[in-house]
Tab-separated table of C-alpha atoms in Angstrom:
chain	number	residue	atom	x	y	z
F	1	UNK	CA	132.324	95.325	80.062
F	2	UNK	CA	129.139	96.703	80.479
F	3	UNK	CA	127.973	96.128	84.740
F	4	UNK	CA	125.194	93.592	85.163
F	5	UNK	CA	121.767	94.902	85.473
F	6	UNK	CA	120.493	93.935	89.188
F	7	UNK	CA	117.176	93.119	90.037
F	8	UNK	CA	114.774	96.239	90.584
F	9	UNK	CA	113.907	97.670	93.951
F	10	UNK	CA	110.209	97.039	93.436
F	11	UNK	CA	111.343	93.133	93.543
F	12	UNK	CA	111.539	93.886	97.120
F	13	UNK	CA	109.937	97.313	97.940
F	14	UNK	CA	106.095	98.505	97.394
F	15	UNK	CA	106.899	102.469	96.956
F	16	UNK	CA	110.093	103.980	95.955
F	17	UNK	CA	110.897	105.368	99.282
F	18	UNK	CA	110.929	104.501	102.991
F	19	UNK	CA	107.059	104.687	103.508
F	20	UNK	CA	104.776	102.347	104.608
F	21	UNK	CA	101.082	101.258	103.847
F	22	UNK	CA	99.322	102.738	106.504
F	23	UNK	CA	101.459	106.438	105.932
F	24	UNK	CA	100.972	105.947	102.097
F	25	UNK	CA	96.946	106.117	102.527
F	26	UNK	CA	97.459	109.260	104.632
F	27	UNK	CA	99.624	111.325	102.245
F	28	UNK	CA	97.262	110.675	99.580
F	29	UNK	CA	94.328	112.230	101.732
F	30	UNK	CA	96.172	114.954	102.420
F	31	UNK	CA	96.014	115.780	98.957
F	32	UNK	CA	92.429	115.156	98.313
F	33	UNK	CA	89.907	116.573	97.031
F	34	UNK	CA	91.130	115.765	93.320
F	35	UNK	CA	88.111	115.656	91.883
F	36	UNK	CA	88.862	115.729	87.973
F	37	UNK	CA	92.138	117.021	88.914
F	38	UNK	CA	95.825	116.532	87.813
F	39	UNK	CA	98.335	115.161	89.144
F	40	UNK	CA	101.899	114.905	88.381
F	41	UNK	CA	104.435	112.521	90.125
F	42	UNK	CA	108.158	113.594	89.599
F	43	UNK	CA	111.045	110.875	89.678
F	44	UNK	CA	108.125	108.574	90.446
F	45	UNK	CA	110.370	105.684	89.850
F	46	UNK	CA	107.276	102.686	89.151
F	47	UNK	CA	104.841	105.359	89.897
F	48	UNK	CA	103.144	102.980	92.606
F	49	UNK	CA	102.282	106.631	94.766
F	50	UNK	CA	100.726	108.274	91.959
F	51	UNK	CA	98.690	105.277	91.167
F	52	UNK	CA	96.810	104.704	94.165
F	53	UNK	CA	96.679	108.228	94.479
F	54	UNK	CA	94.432	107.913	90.902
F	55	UNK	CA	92.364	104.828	92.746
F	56	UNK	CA	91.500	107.124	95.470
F	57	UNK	CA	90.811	109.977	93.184
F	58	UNK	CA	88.265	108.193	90.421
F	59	UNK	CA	88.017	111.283	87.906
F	60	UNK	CA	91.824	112.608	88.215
F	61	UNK	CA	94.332	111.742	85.858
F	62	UNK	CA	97.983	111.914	86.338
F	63	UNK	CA	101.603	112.336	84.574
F	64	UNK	CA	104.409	110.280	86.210
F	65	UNK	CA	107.988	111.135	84.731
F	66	UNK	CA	111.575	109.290	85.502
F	67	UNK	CA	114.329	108.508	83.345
F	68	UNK	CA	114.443	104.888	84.312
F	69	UNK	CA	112.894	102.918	81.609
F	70	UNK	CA	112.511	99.808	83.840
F	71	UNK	CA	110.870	101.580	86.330
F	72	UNK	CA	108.749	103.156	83.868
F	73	UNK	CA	107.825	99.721	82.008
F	74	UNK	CA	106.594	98.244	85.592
F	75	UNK	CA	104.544	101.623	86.224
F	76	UNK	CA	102.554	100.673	82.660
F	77	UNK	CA	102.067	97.336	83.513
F	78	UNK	CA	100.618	97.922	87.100
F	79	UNK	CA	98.799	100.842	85.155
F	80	UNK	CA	97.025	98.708	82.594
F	81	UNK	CA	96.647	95.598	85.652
F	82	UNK	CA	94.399	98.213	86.950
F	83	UNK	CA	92.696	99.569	84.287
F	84	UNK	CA	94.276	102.918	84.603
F	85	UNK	CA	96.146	103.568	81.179
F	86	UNK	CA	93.284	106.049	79.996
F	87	UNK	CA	94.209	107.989	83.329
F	88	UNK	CA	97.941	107.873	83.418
F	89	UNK	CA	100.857	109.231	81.536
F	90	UNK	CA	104.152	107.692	82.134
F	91	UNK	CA	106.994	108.839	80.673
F	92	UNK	CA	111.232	108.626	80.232
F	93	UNK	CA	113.374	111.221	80.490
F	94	UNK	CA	115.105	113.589	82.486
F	95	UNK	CA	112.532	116.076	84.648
F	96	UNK	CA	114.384	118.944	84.205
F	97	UNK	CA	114.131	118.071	80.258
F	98	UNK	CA	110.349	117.431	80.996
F	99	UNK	CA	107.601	119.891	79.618
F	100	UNK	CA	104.268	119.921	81.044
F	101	UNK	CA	100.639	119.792	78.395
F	102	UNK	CA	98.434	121.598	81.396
F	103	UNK	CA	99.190	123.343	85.176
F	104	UNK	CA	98.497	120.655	87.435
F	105	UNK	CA	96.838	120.519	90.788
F	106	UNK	CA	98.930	118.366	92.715
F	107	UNK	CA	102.507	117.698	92.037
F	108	UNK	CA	104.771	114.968	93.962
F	109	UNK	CA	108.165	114.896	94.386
F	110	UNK	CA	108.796	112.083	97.118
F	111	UNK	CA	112.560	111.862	97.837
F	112	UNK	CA	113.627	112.899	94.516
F	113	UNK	CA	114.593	116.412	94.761
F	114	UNK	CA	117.628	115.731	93.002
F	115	UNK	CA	116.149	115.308	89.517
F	116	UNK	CA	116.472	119.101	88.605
F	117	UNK	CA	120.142	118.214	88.830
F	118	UNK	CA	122.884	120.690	90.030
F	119	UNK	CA	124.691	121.720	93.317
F	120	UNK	CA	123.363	119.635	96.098
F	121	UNK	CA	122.975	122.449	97.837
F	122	UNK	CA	120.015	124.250	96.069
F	123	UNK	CA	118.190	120.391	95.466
F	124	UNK	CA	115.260	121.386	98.087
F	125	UNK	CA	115.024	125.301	96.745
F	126	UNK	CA	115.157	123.862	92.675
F	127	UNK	CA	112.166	121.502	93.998
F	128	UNK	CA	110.325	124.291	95.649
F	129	UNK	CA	110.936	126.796	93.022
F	130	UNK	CA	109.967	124.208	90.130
F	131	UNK	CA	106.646	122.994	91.531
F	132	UNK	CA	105.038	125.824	92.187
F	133	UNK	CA	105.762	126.893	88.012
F	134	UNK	CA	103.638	123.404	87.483
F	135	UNK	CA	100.838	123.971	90.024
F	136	UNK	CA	97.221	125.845	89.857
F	137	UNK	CA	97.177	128.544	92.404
F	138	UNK	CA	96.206	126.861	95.709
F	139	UNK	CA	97.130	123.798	94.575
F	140	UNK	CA	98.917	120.903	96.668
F	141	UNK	CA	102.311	120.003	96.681
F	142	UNK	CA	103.935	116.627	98.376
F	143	UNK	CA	107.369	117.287	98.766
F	144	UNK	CA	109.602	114.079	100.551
F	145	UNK	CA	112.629	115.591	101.402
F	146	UNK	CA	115.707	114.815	103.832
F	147	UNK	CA	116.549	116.797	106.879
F	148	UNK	CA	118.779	116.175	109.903
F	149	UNK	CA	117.126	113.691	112.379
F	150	UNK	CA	119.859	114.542	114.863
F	151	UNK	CA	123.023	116.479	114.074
F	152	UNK	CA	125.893	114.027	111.954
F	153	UNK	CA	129.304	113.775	113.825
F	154	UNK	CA	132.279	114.263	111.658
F	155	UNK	CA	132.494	110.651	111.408
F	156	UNK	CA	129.353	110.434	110.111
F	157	UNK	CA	129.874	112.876	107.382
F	158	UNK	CA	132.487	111.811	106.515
F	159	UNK	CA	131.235	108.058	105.999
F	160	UNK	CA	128.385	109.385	103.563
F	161	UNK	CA	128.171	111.236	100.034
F	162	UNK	CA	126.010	113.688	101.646
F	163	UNK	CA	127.409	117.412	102.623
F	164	UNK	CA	126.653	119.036	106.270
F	165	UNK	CA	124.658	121.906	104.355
F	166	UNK	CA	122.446	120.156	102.369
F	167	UNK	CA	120.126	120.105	105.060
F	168	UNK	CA	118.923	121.564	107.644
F	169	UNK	CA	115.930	120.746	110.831
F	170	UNK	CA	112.683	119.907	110.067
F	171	UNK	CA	111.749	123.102	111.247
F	172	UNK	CA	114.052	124.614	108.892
F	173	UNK	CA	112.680	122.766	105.981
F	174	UNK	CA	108.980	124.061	106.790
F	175	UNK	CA	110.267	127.807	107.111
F	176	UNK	CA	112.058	127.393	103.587
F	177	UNK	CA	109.108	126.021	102.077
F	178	UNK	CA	107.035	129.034	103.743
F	179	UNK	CA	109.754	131.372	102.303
F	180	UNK	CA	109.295	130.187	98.888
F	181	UNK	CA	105.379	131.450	99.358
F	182	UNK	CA	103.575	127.815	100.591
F	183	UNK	CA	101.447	127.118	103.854
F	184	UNK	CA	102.388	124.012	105.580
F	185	UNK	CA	98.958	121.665	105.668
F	186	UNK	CA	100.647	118.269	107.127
F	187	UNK	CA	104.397	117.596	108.433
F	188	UNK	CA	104.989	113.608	109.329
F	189	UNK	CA	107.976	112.040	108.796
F	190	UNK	CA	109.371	108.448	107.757
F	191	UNK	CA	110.230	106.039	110.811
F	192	UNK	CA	113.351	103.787	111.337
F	193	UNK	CA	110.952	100.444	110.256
F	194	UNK	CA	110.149	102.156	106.591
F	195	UNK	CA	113.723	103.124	106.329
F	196	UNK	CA	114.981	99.944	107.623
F	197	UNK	CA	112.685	98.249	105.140
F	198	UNK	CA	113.279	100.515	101.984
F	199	UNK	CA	117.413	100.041	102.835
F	200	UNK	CA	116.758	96.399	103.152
F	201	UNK	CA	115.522	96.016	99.663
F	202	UNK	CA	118.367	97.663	98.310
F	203	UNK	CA	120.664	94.733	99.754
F	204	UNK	CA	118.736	91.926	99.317
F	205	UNK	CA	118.769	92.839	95.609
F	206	UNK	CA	122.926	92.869	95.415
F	207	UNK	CA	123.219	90.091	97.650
F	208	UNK	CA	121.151	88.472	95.677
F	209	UNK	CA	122.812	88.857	92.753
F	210	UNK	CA	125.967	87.776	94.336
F	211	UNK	CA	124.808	84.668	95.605
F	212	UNK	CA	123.448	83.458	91.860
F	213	UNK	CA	126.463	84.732	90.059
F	214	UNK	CA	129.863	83.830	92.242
F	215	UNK	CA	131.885	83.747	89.354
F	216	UNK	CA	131.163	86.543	87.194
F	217	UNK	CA	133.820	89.123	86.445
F	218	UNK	CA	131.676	91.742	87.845
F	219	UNK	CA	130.954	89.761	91.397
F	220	UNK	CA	133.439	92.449	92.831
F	221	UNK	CA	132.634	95.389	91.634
F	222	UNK	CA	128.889	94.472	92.651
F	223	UNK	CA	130.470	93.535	96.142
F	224	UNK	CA	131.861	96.882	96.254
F	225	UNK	CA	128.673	98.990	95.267
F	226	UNK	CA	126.438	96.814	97.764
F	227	UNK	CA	129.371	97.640	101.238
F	228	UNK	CA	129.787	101.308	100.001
F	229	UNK	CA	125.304	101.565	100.462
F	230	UNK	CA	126.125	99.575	103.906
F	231	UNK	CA	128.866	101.758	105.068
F	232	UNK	CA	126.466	105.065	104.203
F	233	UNK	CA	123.818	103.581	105.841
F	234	UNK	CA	125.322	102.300	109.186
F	235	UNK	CA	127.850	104.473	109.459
F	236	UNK	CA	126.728	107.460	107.901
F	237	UNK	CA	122.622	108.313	107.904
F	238	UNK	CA	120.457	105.799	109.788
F	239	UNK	CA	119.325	107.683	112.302
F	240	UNK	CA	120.727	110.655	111.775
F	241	UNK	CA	119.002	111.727	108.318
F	242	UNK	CA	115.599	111.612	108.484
F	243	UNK	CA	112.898	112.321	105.609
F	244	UNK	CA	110.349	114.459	105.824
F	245	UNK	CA	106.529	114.210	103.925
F	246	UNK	CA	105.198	117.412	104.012
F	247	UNK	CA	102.142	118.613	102.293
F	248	UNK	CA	101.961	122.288	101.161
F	249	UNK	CA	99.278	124.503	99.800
F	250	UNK	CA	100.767	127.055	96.703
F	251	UNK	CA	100.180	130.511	96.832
């Protein structure tokens, strides 16, 4: 049987990723001016980023790409809600199947470094590599990207699906993005209350789920998904993994 289809995050979430209002607002100055400018938003989820990024940037347009159709049907909603459909492209598929119309002059890739697919490994250096292909010369790139808070004990490893390598320190990820050609312009990173909020809405949305449907021959495999995310957060990354926002300048 096919699994049930739980609520989306943005039931319970405003951006899809631990970041909060206040740090939102900030991010998208950093990337201003973008005066008739383009920006592109990859594995934008709903695209809520990328479209306050167009209210605070009246003449810019943007491209927002993810292969989750849901996702991409609340982006176009909110999109037209604000009278921004003229301004915005959103689109399903895969990014790495994804083939930009025009260079763009800001490109975001918040959390989502994965999307190029792969080893886990070279997720950061694919992101790196693949944005600056997309951007004018000089233009701004948002990367949010993971990095070790605090080093993970072999317990800790070993209670998430994420390898020792994959990253490194914050100052690490700065010198690989300055290896790859880019000038670090702003470095914050997301704090325990936006990932304690972002995690939340992933459980409420299982719980949930389990509460209105006790009986359904799914209820355990749902049961199972929702403990496995608890076990990798508490046991495995809160804390521990941090994510960065930083916001480079291309060569």
């Amino acid at each position: 049987m096919t699994p049930p289809e739980i609520a989306p995050l943005y039931a319970d979430v405003t951006f899809h990723g631990p970041l909060s209002e206040e740090r939102a607002a900030r991010l998208i100055r950093s990337l201003l001016p973008l005066d008739d400018a383009h920006v592109v938003d990859l594995g934008c989820g709903w695209a809520e980023f990328l479209l306050r990024t167009l209210e605070a940037a009246p003449t810019a347009t943007g491209t927002g790409v993810d292969r989750n159709a849901v996702d991409i049907a609340h982006a176009q909603a909110n999109a037209a809600a604000r009278g921004l459909t003229d301004r915005v492209s959103l689109v399903v598929t895969d990014v790495a199947e994804w083939q930009p119309d025009r260079p763009a002059d800001a490109v975001i890739v918040n959390g989502a470094t994965q999307v190029w697919g792969g080893d886990p490994l070279q997720h950061t250096v694919n992101a790196l590599t693949e944005a600056k292909k997309l951007l004018k010369p000089g233009g701004r790139f948002l990367l949010g990207e993971g990095f070790w808070q605090r080093e993970p004990t072999e317990a800790q490893l070993a209670a998430m699906p994420i390898p020792r390598d994959q990253y490194g320190s914050l100052a690490d990820l700065v010198d690989l993005a300055h290896a790859h050609g880019y000038r670090l312009l702003a470095a914050e990173q997301a704090s325990l209350d936006e990932w304690d909020v972002f995690e939340n809405g992933h459980g409420i949305a299982w719980e949930r789920w389990l509460r209105a449907n006790p009986d359904s021959e799914h209820a355990a495999e749902i049961r199972a998904k929702a403990d496995r995310q608890r076990g990798w957060r508490l046991h495995g990354w809160r804390e521990t993994m941090g994510l960065a926002y930083l916001t480079l300048q291309a060569p």
